[in-house]
Short mmCIF file of C-alpha atoms in Angstrom, two decimals:
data_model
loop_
_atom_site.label_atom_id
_atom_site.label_comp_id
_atom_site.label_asym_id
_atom_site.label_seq_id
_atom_site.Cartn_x
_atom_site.Cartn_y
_atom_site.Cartn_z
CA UNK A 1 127.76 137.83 152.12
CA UNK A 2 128.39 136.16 148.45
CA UNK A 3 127.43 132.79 147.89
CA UNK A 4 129.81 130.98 145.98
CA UNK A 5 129.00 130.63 142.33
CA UNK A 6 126.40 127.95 141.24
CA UNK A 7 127.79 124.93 139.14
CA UNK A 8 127.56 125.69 135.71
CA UNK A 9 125.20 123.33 133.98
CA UNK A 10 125.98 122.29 129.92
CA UNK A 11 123.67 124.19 127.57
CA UNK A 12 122.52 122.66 124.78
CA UNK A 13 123.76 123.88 121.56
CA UNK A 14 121.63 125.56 119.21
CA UNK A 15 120.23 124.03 115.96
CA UNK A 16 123.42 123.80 113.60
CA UNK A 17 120.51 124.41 110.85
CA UNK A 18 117.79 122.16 108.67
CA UNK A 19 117.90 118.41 109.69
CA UNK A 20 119.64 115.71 107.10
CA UNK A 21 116.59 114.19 105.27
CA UNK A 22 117.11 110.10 105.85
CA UNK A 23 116.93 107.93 102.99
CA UNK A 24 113.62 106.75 103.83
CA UNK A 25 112.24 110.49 103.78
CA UNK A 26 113.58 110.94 100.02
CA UNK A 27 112.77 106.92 99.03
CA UNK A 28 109.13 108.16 100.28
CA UNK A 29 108.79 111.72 97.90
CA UNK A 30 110.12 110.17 94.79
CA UNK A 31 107.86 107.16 95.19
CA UNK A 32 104.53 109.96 95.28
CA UNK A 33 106.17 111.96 92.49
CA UNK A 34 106.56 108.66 90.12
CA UNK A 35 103.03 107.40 91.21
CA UNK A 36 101.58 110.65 90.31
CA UNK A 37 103.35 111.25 87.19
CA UNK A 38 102.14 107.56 86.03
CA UNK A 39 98.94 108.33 87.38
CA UNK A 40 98.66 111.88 85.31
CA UNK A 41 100.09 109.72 81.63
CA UNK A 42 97.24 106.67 82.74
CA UNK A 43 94.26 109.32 83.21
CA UNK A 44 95.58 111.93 79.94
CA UNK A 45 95.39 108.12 77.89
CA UNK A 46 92.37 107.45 78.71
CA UNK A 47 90.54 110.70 78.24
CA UNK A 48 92.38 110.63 75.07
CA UNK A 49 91.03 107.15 73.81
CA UNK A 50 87.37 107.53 75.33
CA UNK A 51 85.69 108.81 72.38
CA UNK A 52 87.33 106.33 70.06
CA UNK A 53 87.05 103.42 72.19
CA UNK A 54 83.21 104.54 72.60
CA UNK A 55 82.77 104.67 68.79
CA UNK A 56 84.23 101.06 68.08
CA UNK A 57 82.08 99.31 71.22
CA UNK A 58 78.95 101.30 69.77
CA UNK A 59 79.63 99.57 66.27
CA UNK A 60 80.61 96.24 67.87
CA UNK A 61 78.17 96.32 70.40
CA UNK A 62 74.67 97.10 68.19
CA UNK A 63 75.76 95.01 65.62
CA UNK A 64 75.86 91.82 67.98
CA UNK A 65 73.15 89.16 67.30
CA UNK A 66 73.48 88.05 69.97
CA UNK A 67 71.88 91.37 71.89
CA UNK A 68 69.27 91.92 69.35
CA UNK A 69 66.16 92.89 71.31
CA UNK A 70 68.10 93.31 74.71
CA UNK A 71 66.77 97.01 74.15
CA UNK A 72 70.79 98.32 74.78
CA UNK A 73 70.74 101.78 73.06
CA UNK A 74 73.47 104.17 71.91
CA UNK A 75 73.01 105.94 75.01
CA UNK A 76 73.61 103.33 77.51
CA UNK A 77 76.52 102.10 75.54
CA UNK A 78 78.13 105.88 75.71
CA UNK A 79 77.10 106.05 79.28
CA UNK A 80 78.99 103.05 80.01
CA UNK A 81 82.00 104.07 78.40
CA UNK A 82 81.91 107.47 80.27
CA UNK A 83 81.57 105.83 83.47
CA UNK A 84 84.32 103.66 82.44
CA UNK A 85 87.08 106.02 81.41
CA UNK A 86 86.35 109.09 82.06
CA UNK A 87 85.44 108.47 85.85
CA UNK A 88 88.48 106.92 86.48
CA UNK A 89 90.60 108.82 84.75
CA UNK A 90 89.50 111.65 86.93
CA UNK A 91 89.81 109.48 89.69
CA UNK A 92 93.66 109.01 88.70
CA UNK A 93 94.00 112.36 88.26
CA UNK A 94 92.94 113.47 91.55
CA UNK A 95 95.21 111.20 93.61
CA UNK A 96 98.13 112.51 91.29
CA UNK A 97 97.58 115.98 92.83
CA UNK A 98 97.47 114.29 96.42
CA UNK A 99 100.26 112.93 95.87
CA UNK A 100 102.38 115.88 94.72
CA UNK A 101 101.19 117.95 97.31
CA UNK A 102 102.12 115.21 100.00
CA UNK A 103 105.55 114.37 98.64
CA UNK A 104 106.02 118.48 98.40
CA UNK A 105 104.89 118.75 102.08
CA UNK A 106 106.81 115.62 103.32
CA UNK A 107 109.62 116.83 102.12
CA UNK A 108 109.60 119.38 103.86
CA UNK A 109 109.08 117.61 107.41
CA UNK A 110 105.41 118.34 107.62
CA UNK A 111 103.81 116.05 110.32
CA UNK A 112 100.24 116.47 109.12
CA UNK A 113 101.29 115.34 105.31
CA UNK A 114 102.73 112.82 107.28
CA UNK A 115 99.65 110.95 108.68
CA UNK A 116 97.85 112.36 105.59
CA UNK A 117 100.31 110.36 103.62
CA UNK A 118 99.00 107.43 105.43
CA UNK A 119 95.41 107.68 105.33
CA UNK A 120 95.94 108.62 101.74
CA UNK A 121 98.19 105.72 100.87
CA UNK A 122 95.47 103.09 103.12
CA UNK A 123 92.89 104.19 100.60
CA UNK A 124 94.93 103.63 97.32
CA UNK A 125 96.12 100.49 98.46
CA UNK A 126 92.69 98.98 99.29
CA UNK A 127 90.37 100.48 97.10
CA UNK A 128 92.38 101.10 93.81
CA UNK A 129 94.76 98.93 94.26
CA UNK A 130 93.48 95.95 95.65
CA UNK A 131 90.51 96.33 94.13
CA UNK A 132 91.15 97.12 91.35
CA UNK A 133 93.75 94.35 90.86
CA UNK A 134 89.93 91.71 91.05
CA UNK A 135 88.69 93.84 88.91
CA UNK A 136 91.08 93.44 85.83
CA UNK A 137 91.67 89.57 87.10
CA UNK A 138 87.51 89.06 87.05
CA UNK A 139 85.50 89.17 84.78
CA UNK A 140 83.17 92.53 84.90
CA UNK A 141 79.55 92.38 84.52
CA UNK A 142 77.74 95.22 83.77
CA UNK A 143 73.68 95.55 84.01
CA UNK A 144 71.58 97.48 81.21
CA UNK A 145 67.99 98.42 81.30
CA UNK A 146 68.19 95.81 84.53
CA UNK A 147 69.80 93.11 82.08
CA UNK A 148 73.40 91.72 83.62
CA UNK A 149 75.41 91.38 80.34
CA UNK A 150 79.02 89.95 80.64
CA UNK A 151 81.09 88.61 78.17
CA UNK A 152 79.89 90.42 75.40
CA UNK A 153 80.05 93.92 76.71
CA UNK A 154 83.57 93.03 78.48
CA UNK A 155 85.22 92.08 74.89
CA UNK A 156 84.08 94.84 73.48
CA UNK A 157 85.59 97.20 75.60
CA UNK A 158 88.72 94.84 75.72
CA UNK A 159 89.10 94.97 72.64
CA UNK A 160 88.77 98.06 71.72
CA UNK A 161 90.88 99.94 74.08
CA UNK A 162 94.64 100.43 72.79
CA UNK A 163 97.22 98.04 74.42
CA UNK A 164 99.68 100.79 75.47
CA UNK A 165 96.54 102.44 77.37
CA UNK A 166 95.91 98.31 79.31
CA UNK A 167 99.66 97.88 80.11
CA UNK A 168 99.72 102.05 81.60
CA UNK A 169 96.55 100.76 83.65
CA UNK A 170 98.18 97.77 84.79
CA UNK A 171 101.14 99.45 85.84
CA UNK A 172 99.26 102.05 87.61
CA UNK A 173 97.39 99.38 89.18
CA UNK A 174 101.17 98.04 90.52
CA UNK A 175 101.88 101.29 91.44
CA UNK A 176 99.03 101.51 93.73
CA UNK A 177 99.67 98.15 95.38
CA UNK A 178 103.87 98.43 95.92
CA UNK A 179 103.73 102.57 96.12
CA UNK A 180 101.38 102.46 98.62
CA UNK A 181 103.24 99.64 100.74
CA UNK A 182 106.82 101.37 100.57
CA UNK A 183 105.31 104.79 101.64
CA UNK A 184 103.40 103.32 105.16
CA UNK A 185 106.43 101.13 105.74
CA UNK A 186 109.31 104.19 105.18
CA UNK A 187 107.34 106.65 106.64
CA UNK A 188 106.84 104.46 110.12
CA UNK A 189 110.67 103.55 110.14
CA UNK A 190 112.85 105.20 113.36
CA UNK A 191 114.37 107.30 110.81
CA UNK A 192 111.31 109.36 109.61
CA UNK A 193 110.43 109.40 112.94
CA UNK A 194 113.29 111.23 113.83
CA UNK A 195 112.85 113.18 110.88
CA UNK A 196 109.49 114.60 111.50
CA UNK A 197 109.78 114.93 114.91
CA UNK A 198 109.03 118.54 116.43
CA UNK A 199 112.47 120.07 117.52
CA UNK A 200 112.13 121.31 121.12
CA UNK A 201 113.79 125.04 121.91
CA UNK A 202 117.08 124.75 124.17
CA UNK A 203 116.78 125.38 127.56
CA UNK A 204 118.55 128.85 128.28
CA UNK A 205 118.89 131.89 130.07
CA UNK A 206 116.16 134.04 130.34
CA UNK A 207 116.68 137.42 128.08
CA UNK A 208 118.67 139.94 129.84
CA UNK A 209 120.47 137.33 132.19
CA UNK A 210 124.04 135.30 131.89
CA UNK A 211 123.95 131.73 131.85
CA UNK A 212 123.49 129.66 135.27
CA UNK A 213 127.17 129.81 136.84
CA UNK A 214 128.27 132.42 135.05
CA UNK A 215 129.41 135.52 136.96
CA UNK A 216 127.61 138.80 136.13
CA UNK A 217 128.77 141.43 134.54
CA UNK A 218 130.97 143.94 136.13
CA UNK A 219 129.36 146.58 138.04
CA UNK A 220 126.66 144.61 139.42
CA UNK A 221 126.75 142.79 143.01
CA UNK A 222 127.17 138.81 142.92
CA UNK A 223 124.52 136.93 142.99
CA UNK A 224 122.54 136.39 146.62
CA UNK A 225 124.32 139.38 147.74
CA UNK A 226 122.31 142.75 148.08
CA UNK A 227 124.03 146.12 146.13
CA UNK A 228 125.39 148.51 148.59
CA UNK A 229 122.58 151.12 149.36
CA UNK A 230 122.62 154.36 148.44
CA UNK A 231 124.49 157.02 150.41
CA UNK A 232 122.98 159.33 152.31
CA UNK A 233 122.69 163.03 151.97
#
């Protein structure tokens, strides 16, 4: 006998195609992109003023009186200025390619650029941004040949670095601090969360079979009802 035909349950549509990037999403990339591009002109700047700034605080520096006899030589001067510029301008740099590569990958839904996106951000905002901040607010104090030396050695290097190079630190500095806060805050909102979410597959037939309900195709029996056997020779 036939059973009468199961209800037929709703299926769920298929994916209409890519999901609608929220505003939060795209408020998120462009705030990495602009960080790293300021963080790419801040580093280039400073690579590009190191020597100079190195020759001036040389010339300022071991012509002070007031350091006669500290025993500072050229070489811990240059070393100082190295450390100075060139380490974090390659600092810089290398959070401009994070960045890039995050707002590449977050664009394009990726969960782990995601979280990495937070980690990454955590780290700029405390440690270069944050930090960095009572750094330029203090005043630095840097030790030669075991000898702290402050405001002398700080002036120098004040004043001879370029003031288009201070106000691209400071801003990079900013950029650190309020980048860093918009990107944990937009990427924890319900809308990125939606966003990044992992679509599930709809629920459907299995290959080969018509939906649940549905009648089968002519020529076989109904379902719970066995085919006619075979007739006999």
């Amino acid at each position: 006998m036939a059973y009468p035909p199961a209800p037929q349950y709703p299926q769920q549509p298929p994916p209409s195609g890519p999901k609608a990037k929220p505003t939060a999403v795209v408020a998120v990339v462009w705030t990495q992109f602009i960080t790293a591009a300021l963080l790419v002109i801040t580093g280039i700047g400073m690579f590009a003023v190191q020597s100079a700034v190195k020759d001036i605080v040389l010339d300022e520096v071991m012509t002070d009186p007031s350091l006669e006899g500290s025993g500072i030589t050229v070489d811990d001067v240059s070393t100082l200025i190295t450390v100075t510029f060139a380490l974090v301008a390659a600092v810089y740099l290398l959070f401009a390619v994070f960045y890039i590569v995050l707002g590449i990958l977050n664009n394009k839904g990726s969960r782990a650029a995601r979280i990495l996106s937070w980690i990454l951000s955590g780290i700029a905002l405390a440690c270069c941004g944050i930090g960095g901040l009572i750094g330029q607010v203090g005043q630095a104090t840097y030790t030669v040949n075991g000898t702290e030396y402050q405001d002398e050695m700080t002036q120098a290097i004040e004043d001879a670095t370029p003031g288009w190079v201070t106000v691209l630190d400071w801003a990079t500095l900013l950029a650190f601090i309020v980048g860093s806060l918009v990107i944990i805050v937009l990427l924890a909102v319900p809308a990125s969360n939606e966003f990044f979410r992992k679509d599930e597959p709809p629920m459907g037939p299995y290959p080969g079979q018509p939906p649940y309900g549905q009648q089968p195709p002519p020529g076989q029996p109904p379902y719970g009802q066995q085919p006619p056997a075979p007739p006999q020779q």
